[in-house]
Short mmCIF file of C-alpha atoms and ligand atoms in Angstrom, two decimals:
data_model
loop_
_atom_site.label_atom_id
_atom_site.label_comp_id
_atom_site.label_asym_id
_atom_site.label_seq_id
_atom_site.Cartn_x
_atom_site.Cartn_y
_atom_site.Cartn_z
CA MET A 1 83.86 -100.97 -154.30
CA SER A 2 81.80 -104.17 -154.41
CA GLU A 3 78.76 -104.15 -156.69
CA GLU A 4 75.27 -104.67 -155.27
CA PRO A 5 74.08 -108.13 -156.33
CA VAL A 6 70.78 -108.50 -158.18
CA LEU A 7 68.07 -109.36 -155.65
CA VAL A 8 65.74 -112.17 -156.72
CA ILE A 9 62.76 -113.03 -154.53
CA ALA A 10 61.20 -116.30 -155.72
CA ILE A 11 57.55 -116.87 -154.82
CA ASP A 12 55.93 -120.20 -155.63
CA GLY A 13 52.66 -121.85 -154.75
CA PRO A 14 49.46 -123.34 -156.15
CA ALA A 15 46.64 -121.46 -157.93
CA ALA A 16 44.99 -118.70 -155.87
CA SER A 17 47.40 -119.03 -152.94
CA GLY A 18 47.84 -115.24 -153.01
CA LYS A 19 51.09 -115.23 -155.00
CA SER A 20 50.17 -112.62 -157.60
CA THR A 21 48.79 -110.03 -155.21
CA VAL A 22 51.68 -110.50 -152.79
CA ALA A 23 54.25 -110.34 -155.59
CA ILE A 24 52.78 -107.12 -157.02
CA MET A 25 52.71 -105.45 -153.61
CA LEU A 26 56.27 -106.52 -152.82
CA ALA A 27 57.63 -105.41 -156.20
CA ARG A 28 56.02 -101.97 -155.78
CA ARG A 29 57.19 -101.57 -152.21
CA LEU A 30 60.76 -102.66 -152.92
CA GLY A 31 61.11 -100.92 -156.30
CA LEU A 32 61.80 -104.24 -158.04
CA ALA A 33 60.55 -105.58 -161.36
CA LEU A 34 57.71 -108.10 -161.40
CA VAL A 35 58.09 -111.32 -163.34
CA ASP A 36 54.72 -113.09 -163.32
CA SER A 37 55.59 -116.37 -165.01
CA GLY A 38 51.98 -117.62 -164.96
CA SER A 39 51.00 -114.78 -167.30
CA MET A 40 53.58 -116.07 -169.81
CA TYR A 41 52.10 -119.58 -169.80
CA ARG A 42 48.66 -118.00 -170.08
CA ALA A 43 49.81 -115.84 -173.02
CA ALA A 44 51.15 -118.92 -174.84
CA THR A 45 47.83 -120.68 -174.19
CA LEU A 46 45.80 -117.71 -175.47
CA LEU A 47 47.76 -117.57 -178.73
CA ALA A 48 47.40 -121.34 -179.16
CA VAL A 49 43.64 -121.22 -178.62
CA GLU A 50 43.21 -118.21 -180.94
CA ARG A 51 45.23 -119.89 -183.67
CA GLY A 52 43.45 -123.21 -183.33
CA VAL A 53 46.63 -125.05 -182.30
CA GLN A 54 45.83 -128.41 -180.68
CA LEU A 55 46.89 -128.56 -177.04
CA ASP A 56 48.84 -131.76 -177.70
CA ASP A 57 50.78 -130.31 -180.66
CA GLU A 58 54.02 -129.89 -178.71
CA ALA A 59 56.13 -128.52 -181.58
CA SER A 60 53.66 -125.75 -182.43
CA LEU A 61 53.24 -124.88 -178.75
CA ALA A 62 57.01 -124.58 -178.33
CA ASP A 63 57.12 -122.32 -181.43
CA ILE A 64 54.55 -120.04 -179.83
CA ALA A 65 56.58 -119.95 -176.61
CA ARG A 66 59.69 -119.01 -178.61
CA GLU A 67 57.76 -116.21 -180.31
CA LEU A 68 56.87 -114.83 -176.87
CA ARG A 69 60.53 -114.36 -176.05
CA GLU A 70 60.52 -111.47 -178.52
CA SER A 71 56.97 -110.19 -178.12
CA PHE A 72 55.88 -110.61 -174.48
CA GLU A 73 55.82 -107.55 -172.22
CA LEU A 74 54.73 -107.07 -168.63
CA GLU A 75 54.43 -103.59 -167.14
CA LEU A 76 53.74 -102.62 -163.55
CA PRO A 77 52.61 -98.98 -163.72
CA PRO A 78 52.66 -97.17 -160.34
CA ASP A 79 48.92 -96.49 -160.12
CA SER A 80 47.22 -98.96 -162.42
CA PRO A 81 46.98 -102.74 -162.73
CA VAL A 82 49.63 -104.95 -164.32
CA ARG A 83 49.54 -104.75 -168.11
CA VAL A 84 50.43 -107.84 -170.12
CA SER A 85 50.88 -107.52 -173.86
CA VAL A 86 51.98 -109.59 -176.84
CA HIS A 87 53.13 -107.85 -180.03
CA GLY A 88 51.84 -104.64 -178.37
CA ARG A 89 48.28 -106.02 -177.93
CA ASP A 90 46.89 -105.76 -174.41
CA ILE A 91 45.91 -109.29 -173.32
CA SER A 92 45.66 -108.59 -169.57
CA SER A 93 41.98 -109.58 -169.35
CA ALA A 94 41.91 -112.24 -172.05
CA ILE A 95 44.52 -114.40 -170.29
CA ARG A 96 42.43 -114.50 -167.08
CA SER A 97 39.30 -116.04 -168.63
CA PRO A 98 38.08 -119.42 -167.31
CA GLU A 99 38.68 -120.90 -170.80
CA ILE A 100 42.39 -120.05 -170.63
CA GLY A 101 42.50 -121.16 -166.97
CA GLU A 102 41.34 -124.60 -168.09
CA ALA A 103 43.71 -124.91 -171.03
CA VAL A 104 46.88 -123.53 -169.43
CA SER A 105 47.99 -126.56 -167.40
CA PRO A 106 48.44 -128.95 -170.35
CA VAL A 107 50.29 -126.23 -172.30
CA SER A 108 52.62 -125.53 -169.38
CA ALA A 109 53.37 -129.23 -169.01
CA VAL A 110 55.10 -129.28 -172.43
CA ARG A 111 58.87 -129.46 -171.96
CA GLY A 112 59.67 -127.31 -175.02
CA VAL A 113 57.31 -124.60 -173.79
CA ARG A 114 58.92 -124.61 -170.34
CA GLU A 115 62.44 -124.34 -171.74
CA GLU A 116 61.52 -121.18 -173.66
CA MET A 117 59.60 -119.68 -170.75
CA VAL A 118 62.45 -120.23 -168.30
CA GLU A 119 64.80 -118.34 -170.63
CA LEU A 120 62.26 -115.53 -170.92
CA GLN A 121 61.89 -115.34 -167.12
CA ARG A 122 65.65 -115.18 -166.58
CA SER A 123 66.09 -112.51 -169.25
CA LEU A 124 63.65 -110.16 -167.50
CA VAL A 125 65.64 -109.94 -164.26
CA ARG A 126 67.94 -106.92 -164.14
CA LYS A 127 69.35 -104.66 -161.46
CA PRO A 128 68.28 -103.93 -158.80
CA GLY A 129 66.27 -107.16 -158.99
CA ALA A 130 62.85 -108.74 -159.30
CA VAL A 131 60.06 -110.54 -157.57
CA VAL A 132 59.55 -113.65 -159.67
CA GLU A 133 56.42 -115.71 -159.08
CA GLY A 134 55.23 -119.06 -160.35
CA ARG A 135 55.41 -122.77 -159.61
CA ASP A 136 59.06 -123.72 -160.16
CA ILE A 137 60.94 -120.47 -159.56
CA GLY A 138 62.79 -121.54 -156.40
CA THR A 139 63.41 -125.08 -157.66
CA THR A 140 64.32 -124.56 -161.34
CA VAL A 141 64.38 -120.99 -162.62
CA PHE A 142 66.34 -119.31 -159.80
CA PRO A 143 67.56 -122.07 -157.47
CA GLU A 144 70.18 -119.63 -156.11
CA ALA A 145 67.65 -116.92 -155.16
CA PRO A 146 68.56 -115.47 -151.73
CA LEU A 147 64.93 -115.63 -150.62
CA LYS A 148 62.46 -118.30 -151.70
CA VAL A 149 58.90 -118.24 -150.46
CA TYR A 150 56.26 -120.96 -150.85
CA LEU A 151 52.67 -119.83 -150.30
CA GLU A 152 49.96 -122.36 -149.59
CA ALA A 153 46.31 -122.26 -148.50
CA LEU A 154 43.45 -124.72 -148.12
CA GLN A 155 41.92 -125.63 -151.48
CA SER A 156 38.45 -124.49 -150.35
CA GLU A 157 39.81 -121.05 -149.45
CA ARG A 158 41.66 -120.78 -152.75
CA ALA A 159 38.47 -121.65 -154.65
CA ARG A 160 36.57 -119.01 -152.69
CA ARG A 161 39.18 -116.34 -153.48
CA ARG A 162 39.28 -117.15 -157.19
CA TYR A 163 35.45 -117.19 -157.35
CA VAL A 164 35.26 -113.71 -155.77
CA GLU A 165 37.96 -112.45 -158.16
CA LEU A 166 36.15 -113.76 -161.26
CA THR A 167 32.68 -112.57 -160.23
CA GLU A 168 34.06 -109.10 -159.45
CA LYS A 169 35.28 -109.00 -163.04
CA GLY A 170 31.81 -109.96 -164.22
CA LEU A 171 32.94 -113.37 -165.49
CA ALA A 172 30.00 -115.73 -164.95
CA THR A 173 30.91 -118.87 -163.01
CA THR A 174 30.01 -120.89 -159.89
CA GLU A 175 32.13 -121.60 -156.82
CA SER A 176 31.95 -125.34 -157.46
CA SER A 177 33.21 -125.05 -161.06
CA VAL A 178 36.06 -122.81 -159.87
CA GLY A 179 36.83 -125.41 -157.19
CA GLN A 180 36.96 -128.14 -159.83
CA GLU A 181 39.24 -126.07 -162.08
CA ILE A 182 41.64 -125.38 -159.21
CA ALA A 183 41.69 -129.03 -158.13
CA MET A 184 42.41 -130.11 -161.71
CA ARG A 185 45.21 -127.54 -162.09
CA ASP A 186 46.77 -128.53 -158.74
CA GLU A 187 46.80 -132.14 -159.90
CA ILE A 188 48.37 -131.46 -163.33
CA ASP A 189 50.81 -128.79 -162.04
CA SER A 190 52.16 -130.97 -159.24
CA SER A 191 52.31 -134.29 -161.07
CA ARG A 192 53.85 -133.23 -164.41
CA GLU A 193 57.27 -134.60 -165.23
CA SER A 194 58.96 -131.32 -166.20
CA SER A 195 59.60 -129.07 -163.15
CA PRO A 196 56.38 -129.69 -161.21
CA LEU A 197 54.92 -127.35 -158.61
CA ALA A 198 57.05 -127.87 -155.51
CA ALA A 199 58.49 -126.00 -152.57
CA ALA A 200 62.28 -125.62 -152.63
CA ARG A 201 63.84 -127.32 -149.62
CA ASP A 202 65.04 -124.00 -148.23
CA ALA A 203 61.82 -122.07 -148.95
CA LEU A 204 60.06 -120.04 -146.31
CA ARG A 205 56.61 -121.70 -146.21
CA ILE A 206 53.64 -119.49 -145.38
CA ASP A 207 50.07 -120.79 -145.03
CA THR A 208 47.92 -117.86 -146.16
CA THR A 209 44.51 -119.44 -145.39
CA GLU A 210 43.87 -117.12 -142.48
CA LEU A 211 46.22 -114.27 -143.34
CA THR A 212 45.61 -111.00 -145.13
CA ILE A 213 47.82 -109.95 -148.03
CA GLU A 214 49.36 -107.30 -145.80
CA ASP A 215 50.24 -109.98 -143.18
CA VAL A 216 52.02 -112.05 -145.83
CA VAL A 217 53.93 -109.08 -147.26
CA LYS A 218 55.04 -108.12 -143.72
CA GLU A 219 56.28 -111.64 -143.04
CA ILE A 220 58.35 -111.57 -146.24
CA THR A 221 59.80 -108.08 -145.68
CA SER A 222 60.71 -109.04 -142.07
CA GLU A 223 62.53 -112.07 -143.43
CA LEU A 224 64.39 -109.87 -145.93
CA GLU A 225 65.53 -107.67 -143.06
CA ARG A 226 66.53 -110.66 -140.91
CA ARG A 227 68.69 -111.94 -143.75
CA GLY A 228 70.24 -108.50 -144.32
CA LEU A 229 68.90 -108.40 -147.86
CA ARG A 230 66.96 -105.13 -147.43
CA SER A 231 66.83 -102.80 -144.47
CA ASP A 232 64.61 -100.06 -145.91
CA VAL A 233 61.21 -101.82 -145.75
O1 DC B 301 49.82 -118.42 -161.56
P1 DC B 301 48.80 -118.65 -162.66
O2 DC B 301 47.49 -119.21 -162.16
O3 DC B 301 48.59 -117.45 -163.53
O4 DC B 301 49.47 -119.78 -163.58
C1 DC B 301 48.80 -120.32 -164.68
C2 DC B 301 49.33 -121.70 -165.01
O5 DC B 301 50.65 -121.60 -165.53
C3 DC B 301 49.41 -122.70 -163.88
O6 DC B 301 48.26 -123.52 -163.81
C4 DC B 301 50.61 -123.54 -164.19
C5 DC B 301 51.43 -122.70 -165.11
N1 DC B 301 52.66 -122.22 -164.53
C6 DC B 301 53.73 -123.06 -164.54
O7 DC B 301 53.61 -124.20 -164.97
N2 DC B 301 54.95 -122.64 -164.10
C7 DC B 301 55.09 -121.42 -163.61
N3 DC B 301 56.30 -121.02 -163.19
C8 DC B 301 53.98 -120.52 -163.57
C9 DC B 301 52.78 -120.96 -164.02
#
């Protein structure tokens, strides 16, 4: 009897393109693990900021990333939001603050940090599989994934979404400062030397500007069926 292969669905795209929400919904619907790689880079950034590590101190940042390989956990409980923890401490909210949003791009541009994070991402994928989301999943982390998706949306729409998300959480901000943060992150994430944000050549590209989350999830599950990867969705 042949063994079922591990199913990896790679989802990449810029900030606020809808990746996280789509990935969570897909992972729940398909009974797969969720690997949110952005939360790992955010966790490394949070620890660096808390410990007063300079954001250009590459060796110390890589040490923090290595530490996360033993201490980072991401849970997707059936009825409650994703829980991210480090050394057992819940950091789910702390990693989403605007301060961490601003500091995360330079940290994630450090080669030594990326090497550790890629190992961590690969180690979290087990049977039956995972939805792995980030910026370089289809190009670098899982270039052999049987389905790669690249989500995009107009920058103005992404800024609007992130603004709504932050204000709903009671985090004071303005739409124009969120727009600036997103534009700055797009620039750093796509121009860095070490695995920049990019669509894999064989990725299914979806522009989410005018789509609902449900529309996007349906498009992905239809593609899974078309490719014979899942027939039960
Ligand atoms: O998806 P997010 O907004 O939580 O990601 C936060 C930052 O982490 C993003 O600005 C760039 C970085 N990141 C990365 O460099 N590579 C990934 N695979 C995922 C995120």
